[in-house]
Coordinates of C-alpha atoms in Angstrom, one line a residue:
M723 CA -8.8 23.7 -47.4
R724 CA -10.4 24.4 -44.0
E725 CA -9.5 20.9 -42.8
D726 CA -5.9 21.2 -43.9
G727 CA -5.7 24.6 -42.3
H728 CA -7.1 23.2 -39.0
A729 CA -4.6 20.3 -39.1
D730 CA -1.7 22.6 -39.6
T731 CA -2.8 25.0 -36.9
A732 CA -3.4 22.1 -34.4
T733 CA 0.0 20.6 -35.2
D734 CA 1.8 24.0 -34.8
I735 CA 0.1 24.5 -31.4
F736 CA 0.8 21.0 -30.2
V737 CA 4.5 21.2 -31.3
A738 CA 4.9 24.6 -29.5
H739 CA 3.7 23.0 -26.2
R740 CA 5.2 19.6 -26.7
N741 CA 8.1 20.0 -24.3
L742 CA 5.8 21.3 -21.6
L743 CA 3.3 18.5 -22.1
F744 CA 6.1 15.9 -21.9
T745 CA 7.4 17.4 -18.7
V746 CA 3.9 17.3 -17.1
A747 CA 3.4 13.7 -18.2
Y748 CA 6.9 12.6 -17.0
E749 CA 6.6 14.3 -13.6
L750 CA 3.3 12.5 -13.1
L751 CA 4.5 9.1 -14.3
G752 CA 8.3 8.9 -13.7
S753 CA 8.5 7.1 -17.0
A754 CA 9.6 8.6 -20.3
A755 CA 8.1 5.8 -22.3
D756 CA 4.7 6.1 -20.7
A757 CA 4.9 9.9 -21.0
E758 CA 5.5 9.5 -24.8
D759 CA 2.4 7.3 -25.0
V760 CA 0.4 9.9 -23.1
L761 CA 1.5 12.5 -25.6
Q762 CA 0.3 10.3 -28.5
E763 CA -3.1 10.0 -26.8
T764 CA -3.1 13.8 -26.2
W765 CA -2.4 14.5 -29.9
L766 CA -5.2 12.2 -31.0
R767 CA -7.7 14.0 -28.8
W768 CA -6.3 17.5 -29.6
S769 CA -6.5 16.9 -33.4
G770 CA -10.2 16.5 -33.2
V771 CA -10.9 19.6 -31.1
D772 CA -12.7 22.6 -32.5
L773 CA -10.0 25.2 -32.0
D774 CA -12.4 28.1 -32.4
V775 CA -14.1 27.3 -29.0
V776 CA -10.8 26.8 -27.1
R777 CA -10.0 30.0 -25.1
D778 CA -6.7 28.9 -23.6
R779 CA -5.0 26.3 -25.8
R780 CA -2.1 25.7 -23.4
A781 CA -4.5 25.0 -20.5
Y782 CA -6.6 22.8 -22.7
L783 CA -3.6 20.7 -23.8
V784 CA -2.4 20.4 -20.2
R785 CA -5.9 19.2 -19.1
I786 CA -5.9 16.5 -21.8
T787 CA -2.3 15.4 -20.9
T788 CA -3.1 15.3 -17.2
R789 CA -6.3 13.2 -17.7
Q790 CA -4.4 10.8 -19.9
A791 CA -1.6 10.5 -17.4
L792 CA -4.0 9.8 -14.5
T793 CA -5.5 7.0 -16.6
R794 CA -2.0 5.7 -17.4
M795 CA -1.1 5.8 -13.6
R796 CA -3.4 2.9 -13.0
T797 CA -1.7 0.7 -15.5
L798 CA 1.8 1.8 -14.3
G799 CA 0.7 1.1 -10.7
R800 CA -0.1 -2.5 -11.6
R801 CA 3.2 -2.9 -13.4
K802 CA 5.1 -1.6 -10.3
E803 CA 3.3 -4.1 -8.1
S804 CA 4.9 -7.0 -10.0
Y805 CA 8.2 -5.2 -10.7
V806 CA 11.3 -7.3 -9.8
G807 CA 13.4 -5.5 -7.2
T808 CA 13.4 -1.7 -6.6
W809 CA 11.6 0.5 -9.0
L810 CA 13.3 3.8 -9.8
P811 CA 12.2 6.6 -12.2
E812 CA 13.5 6.4 -15.8
P813 CA 16.6 8.7 -16.0
L814 CA 16.7 11.5 -18.6
L815 CA 19.8 13.1 -20.1
T816 CA 19.0 16.8 -19.8
A817 CA 20.5 20.0 -21.2
P818 CA 22.2 22.7 -19.0
D819 CA 19.1 24.9 -19.3
V820 CA 17.2 22.5 -17.1
A821 CA 19.8 22.8 -14.3
E822 CA 19.6 26.6 -14.6
D823 CA 15.9 26.5 -13.7
V824 CA 16.4 25.5 -10.1
E825 CA 12.7 24.7 -9.4
L826 CA 12.3 22.6 -12.5
A827 CA 15.6 20.7 -11.8
E828 CA 14.4 19.9 -8.3
S829 CA 11.0 18.8 -9.4
V830 CA 12.4 16.2 -11.9
S831 CA 15.3 15.1 -9.7
M832 CA 15.4 11.4 -8.9
A833 CA 14.9 12.2 -5.2
M834 CA 11.8 14.3 -5.8
L835 CA 10.3 11.9 -8.2
L836 CA 10.6 9.2 -5.5
V837 CA 8.9 11.5 -3.0
L838 CA 6.1 12.0 -5.6
E839 CA 5.7 8.3 -5.8
T840 CA 4.4 8.4 -2.2
L841 CA 1.4 10.6 -3.2
T842 CA -1.9 9.3 -4.5
P843 CA -2.5 10.0 -8.2
P844 CA -4.8 13.0 -7.6
E845 CA -2.4 14.4 -5.0
R846 CA 0.5 14.0 -7.4
A847 CA -1.3 15.7 -10.2
V848 CA -2.5 18.6 -8.1
F849 CA 0.9 19.1 -6.5
V850 CA 2.8 19.0 -9.8
L851 CA 0.3 21.3 -11.7
R852 CA 0.2 23.8 -8.8
E853 CA 3.8 23.8 -7.4
V854 CA 5.8 23.2 -10.5
F855 CA 3.6 24.7 -13.3
A856 CA 1.8 27.3 -11.1
L857 CA -1.6 26.6 -12.7
P858 CA -4.6 28.3 -11.2
Y859 CA -6.8 26.1 -9.0
G860 CA -9.7 26.4 -11.5
E861 CA -7.6 25.0 -14.3
I862 CA -6.3 22.2 -12.1
A863 CA -9.9 21.4 -11.1
D864 CA -10.8 21.0 -14.8
A865 CA -7.8 18.7 -15.3
V866 CA -8.4 16.4 -12.4
G867 CA -12.2 16.4 -12.4
R868 CA -12.6 17.8 -8.9
S869 CA -14.1 21.1 -7.6
A870 CA -11.7 24.0 -7.0
A871 CA -12.4 23.8 -3.2
A872 CA -11.5 20.1 -3.3
V873 CA -8.3 20.9 -5.2
R874 CA -7.2 23.4 -2.6
Q875 CA -7.6 20.8 0.1
I876 CA -5.7 18.2 -1.9
A877 CA -3.0 20.8 -2.6
H878 CA -2.6 21.6 1.1
R879 CA -2.4 17.9 2.0
A880 CA 0.1 17.1 -0.8
R881 CA 2.3 20.1 0.2
E882 CA 2.5 18.9 3.8
H883 CA 3.2 15.3 2.7
V884 CA 6.0 16.4 0.3
A885 CA 7.5 18.9 2.8
A886 CA 8.0 16.1 5.3
R887 CA 9.8 13.9 2.8
R888 CA 11.7 16.2 0.4
P889 CA 15.4 16.9 0.8
R890 CA 15.9 19.2 3.8
D891 CA 18.7 21.2 2.1
V892 CA 18.6 21.3 -1.7
A893 CA 22.2 21.3 -2.8
S894 CA 23.4 23.5 -5.6
A895 CA 24.8 22.0 -8.8
A896 CA 28.4 22.9 -7.6
E897 CA 27.9 21.2 -4.3
T898 CA 26.4 18.1 -6.0
T899 CA 29.3 18.0 -8.5
A900 CA 31.9 18.3 -5.7
A901 CA 30.3 15.5 -3.7
L902 CA 29.8 13.3 -6.8
T903 CA 33.5 13.8 -7.8
A904 CA 34.7 12.8 -4.4
F905 CA 32.3 9.8 -4.5
Q906 CA 33.6 8.7 -7.9
R907 CA 37.2 9.0 -6.8
A908 CA 36.7 7.0 -3.7
I909 CA 34.9 4.1 -5.4
E910 CA 37.4 3.9 -8.2
T911 CA 40.3 3.7 -5.8
G912 CA 38.6 1.6 -3.2
D913 CA 39.2 4.3 -0.6
L914 CA 36.9 3.3 2.3
Q915 CA 37.7 6.3 4.4
G916 CA 37.2 8.6 1.4
L917 CA 33.7 7.1 1.0
F918 CA 32.9 7.6 4.7
D919 CA 34.0 11.2 4.3
V920 CA 31.4 11.9 1.6
L921 CA 28.5 9.6 2.7
A922 CA 25.9 10.8 5.2
P923 CA 25.5 8.4 8.2
D924 CA 21.9 7.5 7.1
V925 CA 22.7 7.3 3.4
V926 CA 20.3 5.0 1.3
A927 CA 21.5 3.2 -1.8
L928 CA 18.8 2.0 -4.3
A929 CA 19.4 0.0 -7.5
D930 CA 17.0 -0.8 -10.3
G931 CA 17.8 -3.8 -12.4
G932 CA 14.2 -4.7 -13.2
G933 CA 15.1 -8.4 -13.3
R934 CA 17.1 -7.7 -16.4
A935 CA 20.4 -6.6 -14.9
K936 CA 22.2 -7.5 -11.7
A937 CA 21.3 -5.1 -8.8
V938 CA 20.8 -5.3 -5.1
P939 CA 17.2 -6.2 -4.6
R940 CA 16.5 -4.1 -1.5
P941 CA 17.6 -0.6 -0.2
I942 CA 21.0 -0.6 1.6
V943 CA 20.9 1.8 4.5
G944 CA 23.8 3.3 6.5
A945 CA 27.2 4.6 5.6
D946 CA 29.1 1.5 6.8
K947 CA 27.0 -1.0 4.7
V948 CA 26.9 1.3 1.6
A949 CA 30.6 2.0 1.7
R950 CA 31.6 -1.6 2.1
L951 CA 29.3 -2.7 -0.7
L952 CA 30.7 0.0 -3.0
T953 CA 34.3 -0.5 -2.2
A954 CA 33.9 -4.3 -2.7
G955 CA 32.1 -4.1 -6.0
L956 CA 32.6 -0.8 -7.9
P957 CA 36.4 -0.8 -8.4
K958 CA 35.9 -4.1 -10.3
V959 CA 33.1 -2.4 -12.3
A960 CA 35.3 0.7 -12.9
A961 CA 38.0 -1.5 -14.4
V962 CA 35.8 -2.6 -17.3
H963 CA 33.6 0.5 -17.6
S964 CA 34.1 4.1 -18.8
V965 CA 32.7 6.7 -16.4
E966 CA 31.3 9.9 -17.8
P967 CA 30.0 12.9 -15.8
V968 CA 26.6 13.9 -17.2
Q969 CA 23.5 15.9 -16.4
V970 CA 20.6 13.6 -15.5
N971 CA 17.2 15.0 -14.6
G972 CA 18.7 18.4 -14.1
R973 CA 21.4 17.2 -11.7
P974 CA 25.1 16.0 -12.0
A975 CA 25.3 12.2 -12.4
L976 CA 27.5 9.5 -13.7
L977 CA 27.0 7.5 -16.9
L978 CA 28.8 4.1 -17.0
R979 CA 29.4 2.4 -20.3
R980 CA 30.6 -1.2 -21.0
D981 CA 32.1 -1.8 -24.5
G982 CA 30.6 1.5 -25.6
E983 CA 27.0 0.6 -24.5
V984 CA 25.2 2.4 -21.7
D985 CA 25.2 0.1 -18.6
T986 CA 24.3 2.1 -15.6
V987 CA 23.2 5.6 -14.6
V988 CA 24.2 6.7 -11.1
A989 CA 22.4 9.8 -9.6
V990 CA 22.9 11.1 -6.1
R991 CA 21.0 13.2 -3.6
V992 CA 23.3 15.6 -1.7
E993 CA 22.4 17.5 1.5
G994 CA 24.8 19.5 3.5
G995 CA 27.7 18.5 1.3
L996 CA 27.1 14.8 1.9
V997 CA 25.6 12.1 -0.2
T998 CA 22.3 11.0 1.4
G999 CA 20.9 9.0 -1.5
I1000 CA 22.4 6.9 -4.3
Y1001 CA 20.2 5.8 -7.2
S1002 CA 21.6 3.3 -9.7
V1003 CA 19.5 2.5 -12.8
R1004 CA 20.6 -0.6 -14.6
N1005 CA 17.4 -1.9 -16.2
P1006 CA 18.2 -1.6 -20.0
E1007 CA 14.6 -0.7 -20.8
K1008 CA 15.1 2.5 -18.8
L1009 CA 18.4 3.6 -20.3
S1010 CA 17.5 4.7 -23.9
R1011 CA 16.9 8.3 -22.9
V1012 CA 20.5 8.8 -21.7
E1013 CA 21.8 8.4 -25.3
R1014 CA 20.3 11.8 -26.3
R1015 CA 19.1 14.9 -24.5
T1016 CA 15.5 15.3 -23.5
A1017 CA 14.0 18.8 -23.6
L1018 CA 12.0 19.8 -20.6
S1019 CA 10.2 23.0 -19.9
R1020 CA 7.6 24.7 -17.7

């Protein structure tokens, strides 16, 4: 009976924190598939823990998840080195409540996840746990296997690094929707001037086909190059695709389907009312999560 009771209690606690743990793992990895694997490993370790000696069960679970994610980062890093073309985070179809939490929405946005990619694994873990989840330095130290003093230094360094690269002006959902609507209208009609009106001069377009779907292999930089690429290709795409406005990673985005099947997710970064980043994910291995909503929480 005691073992059955322990298993039931452990399961209940894990389920209660699952969305939080998934969000931690996803923010550290940028991959929902890898985040799910991390949660499996977390559960296996959690199910063997003596709950009577765990003072803070949430903190303990976050610690296990973080350690497993750090281990997974090494494997993921090797995969990225051999990845075909541009690597982008795996997009998630999210519920309106994610967008309502402005800080959470920014932290899981495609733009921010790409900024986090420029951190070292320890920096990324410390930044996410401190800035997004507001964990005390002592708990973070336990999770990353460093002293509290070292964690403070890492946090300071990571904050400076992210501040220099994050969006200068985080757009509201309404601003992003307005820019995305204008962007969609311009590419569907082939309106070159309309695109110039919504694209920032230094806009960057990235596409992830993973060698499994057609995509530009390198970043396209500059409004002129991006606009001409889009007006040349996307009206043809729009003719055979349905385009659906959705919420992806807490932000407005576009979901393109061909013959009813998900083909592409297009997310944008908007600053000052203009599109400064375009992120198109076409790798079919990364599109399963846009068929159903993923719950995220802090």
